[in-house]
Coordinates of C-alpha atoms and ligand atoms in Angstrom, one line a residue:
M1 CA 139.5 122.3 53.1
K2 CA 136.3 121.0 54.1
I3 CA 134.6 121.4 57.3
G4 CA 131.6 120.1 59.4
V5 CA 130.0 123.0 61.0
V6 CA 127.0 123.7 63.3
E7 CA 126.2 127.5 62.2
K8 CA 123.6 127.5 64.5
P9 CA 121.0 125.2 66.5
G10 CA 119.5 123.4 63.9
V11 CA 122.1 124.3 61.0
L12 CA 124.6 121.8 60.4
K13 CA 126.6 122.2 56.8
I14 CA 130.0 121.3 55.1
A15 CA 131.8 124.5 54.1
D16 CA 135.2 125.7 53.1
R17 CA 138.2 127.1 55.1
D18 CA 141.4 127.6 54.4
V19 CA 143.9 125.1 55.7
P20 CA 145.2 126.3 59.1
K21 CA 149.2 127.1 59.8
V22 CA 151.3 125.9 62.5
T23 CA 152.1 129.5 64.3
N24 CA 152.9 128.2 68.0
P25 CA 156.0 126.5 68.2
D26 CA 154.7 123.9 70.5
D27 CA 151.7 123.0 68.2
V28 CA 151.1 120.3 65.4
L29 CA 149.1 120.2 62.3
I30 CA 147.0 117.1 61.8
K31 CA 145.4 115.7 58.6
V32 CA 142.3 114.4 60.1
K33 CA 141.2 110.8 59.2
R34 CA 138.2 109.9 61.5
V35 CA 135.6 111.7 63.6
G36 CA 133.2 109.9 65.9
I37 CA 129.8 111.6 66.3
C38 CA 129.0 111.7 70.0
G39 CA 125.4 112.1 71.8
S40 CA 126.8 115.3 73.0
D41 CA 127.2 116.4 69.1
I42 CA 123.7 115.9 68.5
H43 CA 122.8 117.9 71.4
I44 CA 125.2 120.8 69.9
Y45 CA 123.3 120.5 66.6
H46 CA 119.8 120.8 68.1
G47 CA 121.1 123.7 70.5
K48 CA 120.7 121.4 73.7
N49 CA 124.3 121.5 74.7
P50 CA 124.4 124.2 77.6
F51 CA 128.3 125.1 76.8
A52 CA 128.2 125.2 73.1
T53 CA 128.8 128.4 71.2
Y54 CA 128.0 128.8 67.3
P55 CA 129.1 128.4 64.9
R56 CA 130.9 125.5 65.9
V57 CA 133.4 122.9 64.3
W58 CA 132.1 119.9 65.9
G59 CA 133.9 116.9 66.6
H60 CA 135.6 115.8 70.1
E61 CA 136.4 112.4 69.1
F62 CA 139.0 112.5 66.3
V63 CA 142.3 110.7 65.1
G64 CA 144.5 111.8 62.2
E65 CA 148.2 111.9 61.2
V66 CA 150.7 114.6 62.1
V67 CA 152.0 116.5 58.7
E68 CA 153.6 119.2 60.3
I69 CA 155.2 120.3 64.0
G70 CA 156.2 123.2 65.7
S71 CA 159.9 124.1 66.2
V72 CA 160.1 123.1 69.9
V73 CA 157.9 119.8 69.6
N74 CA 159.5 116.8 71.3
G75 CA 158.5 112.9 70.5
I76 CA 156.0 113.4 67.8
Q77 CA 157.2 113.0 64.2
K78 CA 155.6 113.8 61.0
G79 CA 153.7 111.0 59.8
A80 CA 153.0 109.8 63.2
H81 CA 149.3 108.4 63.9
V82 CA 147.9 110.3 66.7
V83 CA 144.4 110.8 68.9
V84 CA 143.7 114.1 70.3
E85 CA 142.7 114.9 73.8
P86 CA 140.2 117.4 73.3
I87 CA 140.3 119.4 76.6
I88 CA 142.2 122.6 77.1
Y89 CA 142.8 123.9 80.6
C90 CA 144.7 126.7 82.7
G91 CA 146.9 124.0 84.6
K92 CA 146.6 127.0 87.5
C93 CA 143.4 126.8 89.3
Y94 CA 142.4 124.5 92.0
A95 CA 140.9 121.8 89.9
C96 CA 144.2 121.8 87.7
R97 CA 146.6 121.7 90.5
Q98 CA 144.6 118.6 91.7
G99 CA 145.4 117.3 88.4
R100 CA 141.8 117.5 87.0
G101 CA 142.1 119.7 84.2
N102 CA 138.8 117.9 83.1
I103 CA 136.9 120.3 85.6
C104 CA 139.2 123.6 85.0
E105 CA 137.4 126.7 85.7
T106 CA 138.3 127.7 82.2
L107 CA 137.9 124.4 80.6
K108 CA 137.8 124.6 76.8
V109 CA 136.5 121.1 75.0
M110 CA 137.3 121.0 71.1
G111 CA 134.1 120.9 69.4
V112 CA 132.2 122.5 72.0
H113 CA 133.7 125.7 73.2
I114 CA 136.2 125.7 70.6
D115 CA 136.5 124.5 67.0
G116 CA 136.7 120.6 67.0
G117 CA 138.2 117.9 64.9
C118 CA 135.4 117.5 62.0
Q119 CA 137.8 119.3 59.5
E120 CA 140.2 118.0 57.0
Y121 CA 143.4 119.7 59.2
I122 CA 143.3 120.7 62.5
V123 CA 146.0 122.7 64.5
V124 CA 146.5 121.5 68.0
P125 CA 148.9 121.8 71.1
A126 CA 151.2 119.0 70.8
A127 CA 150.5 118.1 74.5
N128 CA 147.0 117.1 73.5
V129 CA 148.4 114.6 71.4
H130 CA 148.6 111.0 71.9
V131 CA 150.6 108.8 69.5
L132 CA 149.0 105.7 68.6
P133 CA 150.7 102.1 68.6
T134 CA 151.3 101.0 65.2
P135 CA 148.8 98.0 64.7
L136 CA 145.9 100.1 65.7
S137 CA 143.4 101.2 62.6
W138 CA 141.8 104.3 62.5
D139 CA 138.5 102.6 63.2
E140 CA 139.8 101.4 66.2
A141 CA 141.4 104.4 67.1
V142 CA 138.5 106.8 67.1
L143 CA 136.9 104.6 69.8
I144 CA 139.8 105.6 72.3
E145 CA 137.9 108.9 73.4
P146 CA 134.5 107.1 74.4
F147 CA 136.2 104.7 76.1
T148 CA 138.2 107.1 78.1
I149 CA 134.9 108.4 79.3
G150 CA 134.2 104.8 80.6
A151 CA 137.6 104.5 82.2
Q152 CA 137.0 107.6 83.9
A153 CA 133.6 106.6 85.4
V154 CA 135.5 103.6 86.6
Y155 CA 138.1 105.3 88.0
R156 CA 135.9 107.6 89.8
G157 CA 133.9 104.7 91.3
N158 CA 137.6 103.2 92.6
V159 CA 136.3 99.8 91.0
L160 CA 138.3 97.3 93.0
P161 CA 138.8 93.8 92.1
G162 CA 135.9 91.5 93.2
D163 CA 133.5 94.4 93.3
F164 CA 130.1 94.2 92.0
V165 CA 129.6 97.0 89.6
L166 CA 125.9 98.0 88.2
V167 CA 125.9 99.8 84.9
M168 CA 122.7 101.5 84.3
G169 CA 122.2 101.9 80.6
A170 CA 123.8 100.1 77.9
G171 CA 124.4 103.1 75.4
T172 CA 127.7 103.9 74.3
I173 CA 129.1 105.2 77.3
G174 CA 127.7 102.2 79.4
L175 CA 129.3 100.0 77.2
T176 CA 132.7 101.8 77.7
A177 CA 132.0 101.5 81.6
L178 CA 131.3 97.9 81.5
Q179 CA 134.2 97.0 79.5
M180 CA 136.5 99.0 81.4
A181 CA 135.0 97.5 84.8
K182 CA 135.7 93.9 83.5
L183 CA 139.4 95.0 82.9
A184 CA 139.3 96.3 86.8
G185 CA 138.5 92.8 87.6
A186 CA 134.8 93.5 88.5
T187 CA 131.5 91.3 88.0
V188 CA 129.2 93.6 86.0
I189 CA 125.5 93.6 86.0
V190 CA 124.2 95.7 83.4
T191 CA 120.6 96.9 82.9
D192 CA 118.8 98.9 80.3
L193 CA 115.3 98.3 78.3
V194 CA 116.3 97.6 75.0
P195 CA 116.8 93.4 74.6
A196 CA 119.4 94.1 71.8
K197 CA 121.4 96.5 73.7
L198 CA 121.4 93.9 76.4
D199 CA 122.6 91.2 74.4
Y200 CA 125.5 93.4 72.9
A201 CA 126.4 94.0 76.6
K202 CA 126.5 90.3 77.3
S203 CA 129.0 89.8 74.3
R204 CA 130.9 92.5 75.6
G205 CA 131.3 90.8 79.0
A206 CA 128.4 91.5 81.1
D207 CA 128.0 88.7 83.8
F208 CA 124.7 89.7 84.1
T209 CA 121.9 91.5 82.5
I210 CA 118.5 93.0 83.6
N211 CA 115.7 94.5 81.6
A212 CA 114.4 96.6 84.0
K213 CA 111.1 96.8 81.9
D214 CA 110.5 93.1 82.4
E215 CA 112.1 92.5 85.8
D216 CA 112.2 94.3 89.3
L217 CA 115.8 95.8 88.9
T218 CA 116.5 96.2 92.9
A219 CA 115.2 92.4 93.4
R220 CA 117.4 91.2 91.0
V221 CA 120.5 93.2 91.7
R222 CA 120.1 92.1 95.4
E223 CA 119.5 88.4 94.6
I224 CA 122.7 88.5 92.2
T225 CA 124.8 90.6 95.1
G226 CA 123.7 88.2 97.7
G227 CA 121.5 90.9 99.3
M228 CA 124.4 93.4 99.4
G229 CA 123.8 95.6 96.3
P230 CA 126.4 96.8 93.9
N231 CA 129.5 97.8 95.2
V232 CA 129.7 100.6 92.4
T233 CA 126.6 102.0 90.7
I234 CA 127.5 104.2 87.5
D235 CA 124.6 105.9 86.2
A236 CA 124.6 106.0 82.5
V237 CA 120.6 106.3 81.8
C238 CA 120.8 109.8 83.4
I239 CA 117.2 110.6 84.1
K240 CA 115.8 111.8 87.4
T241 CA 114.9 108.4 88.6
S242 CA 117.8 106.5 87.5
F243 CA 119.9 108.6 90.0
E244 CA 117.4 108.1 92.7
Q245 CA 117.8 104.5 92.1
A246 CA 121.4 104.4 92.1
V247 CA 121.5 105.8 95.6
E248 CA 119.0 103.5 96.9
I249 CA 120.6 100.2 95.3
T250 CA 124.1 101.0 95.9
S251 CA 125.6 98.8 98.9
A252 CA 127.3 100.2 102.3
A253 CA 130.5 101.7 101.6
G254 CA 129.7 101.6 97.9
R255 CA 130.5 104.2 95.2
V256 CA 127.6 106.1 92.9
V257 CA 129.0 107.8 89.7
E258 CA 126.7 110.3 87.9
L259 CA 127.3 110.9 84.2
S260 CA 124.1 113.0 84.0
F261 CA 124.1 116.7 82.8
N262 CA 120.4 116.9 83.8
E263 CA 119.0 119.7 85.4
I264 CA 116.0 118.0 86.7
K265 CA 116.4 117.6 90.3
S266 CA 116.4 114.3 91.8
E267 CA 114.6 113.2 95.3
I268 CA 117.2 111.6 97.5
A269 CA 117.1 111.3 101.2
P270 CA 120.1 112.1 102.9
V271 CA 119.7 109.0 105.3
N272 CA 120.1 106.7 102.3
I273 CA 123.6 108.1 102.0
I274 CA 124.8 108.6 105.7
K275 CA 123.5 104.9 106.7
K276 CA 125.7 103.4 104.0
E277 CA 128.3 106.2 104.0
L278 CA 127.7 106.3 100.1
T279 CA 130.6 108.4 97.8
I280 CA 128.4 110.1 95.4
C281 CA 130.5 111.7 92.4
G282 CA 130.4 113.1 89.1
S283 CA 132.3 112.0 86.2
R284 CA 133.2 114.4 83.5
L285 CA 135.3 114.0 80.6
Q286 CA 138.4 112.2 81.7
T287 CA 141.8 112.7 83.3
K288 CA 145.0 110.8 82.3
R289 CA 142.6 108.0 80.8
F290 CA 144.1 108.2 77.3
P291 CA 147.4 106.3 78.5
V292 CA 145.3 103.8 79.9
V293 CA 142.8 103.0 76.9
I294 CA 145.7 103.1 74.5
D295 CA 147.6 100.6 76.4
C296 CA 144.6 98.2 77.0
L297 CA 144.0 98.5 73.0
K298 CA 147.8 97.8 72.4
Q299 CA 147.3 94.6 74.4
G300 CA 144.0 93.5 72.7
K301 CA 142.2 93.5 75.9
I302 CA 139.2 95.8 74.6
P303 CA 137.3 93.5 71.9
L304 CA 135.6 96.5 69.4
E305 CA 133.9 94.5 66.9
G306 CA 130.5 95.8 66.4
F307 CA 131.0 98.8 68.1
I308 CA 131.3 101.2 65.0
T309 CA 127.6 100.9 63.6
K310 CA 128.2 103.0 60.5
I311 CA 131.0 104.9 58.7
Y312 CA 129.9 107.9 56.4
P313 CA 132.2 109.8 54.3
I314 CA 132.5 113.6 55.1
A315 CA 130.0 114.3 51.9
D316 CA 127.3 112.6 53.9
M317 CA 127.9 114.4 57.3
V318 CA 124.3 115.6 57.6
E319 CA 122.8 111.9 56.7
A320 CA 125.1 110.8 59.4
F321 CA 123.6 113.0 62.0
D322 CA 120.2 112.0 61.0
F323 CA 121.0 108.6 61.0
V324 CA 122.1 108.9 64.6
D325 CA 118.8 111.0 65.5
K326 CA 116.5 108.4 64.1
N327 CA 118.3 105.5 65.6
N328 CA 119.1 106.4 68.7
A329 CA 117.9 103.3 70.4
S330 CA 120.4 101.0 68.2
V331 CA 123.3 103.2 67.5
R332 CA 126.6 102.6 69.2
K333 CA 129.2 104.8 67.0
V334 CA 128.7 106.5 63.9
V335 CA 131.7 107.8 62.5
I336 CA 132.7 110.3 59.7
S337 CA 135.7 109.4 57.4
F338 CA 137.9 111.8 56.0
D339 CA 139.4 109.2 53.6
Ligands
LIG401 MN1 132.2 111.8 73.2

């Protein structure tokens, strides 16, 4: 079978490997249909993901058809269309005991720490599999994982109906956060520097968009929120100053949700946190968001038109990565197809 593998930083190839077998009784074998390319996959390709080890079959956003099931697997039939939750956790450490396997002490993410979904067939634990509702196409289903990241940011920020939410950055993650915040009943403001991205955000339900290049973000946000500031700010820009600005701009009793893996230090005065009693939280991967997103999609609540920028056959995988690299400002999601 064909696999897409980053052999070492900078070297991405299609290689051959034997089809894996179900050996654990609670595993399933999946014929992969689609794999989404994430910003983090590009980082793995370029050797800029601190968690990745090599060689690595990339891909944590993938869907496919179950072709074999282990002897003790329940509730999943051969032929089922599924999405795979790409995280493996111990279930025993402190974080896991709080129901937060996404930050497990021994967390393993498929496509990062262990081999991922860019292979024709993959064996995964049945516990990591979510069966898709019938009407969902592969091209829709491959977007479930990215939407769980936005859903997690909204969940971590405890977005409540009637809240003002500021989403900083209208890239893929910012857009998923926008759509999930709208579903939570918030009024959503989206900021970016690229007009086309803001136009798309508007078409996805953003109540207000602000181009921070042309307008004073703080002043405009204050105006929209009646002087209060957003109740929740989701930082999907992820640079030194965006985190600083998020703390500055967020309302009293507000929440700042940070999505950055940046190692560069921001400068934040504690008084800005304490005087407003801000809650500042990280949002990493997701916990229990797959059923939430799947249910929203099933009910047709998440419009996905235009979300996929381009689909490449597996044979053109390297070209697909180059396309994402060269069109970073305009790409929403590029997908590899195994059909
Ligand atoms: Mn991703």
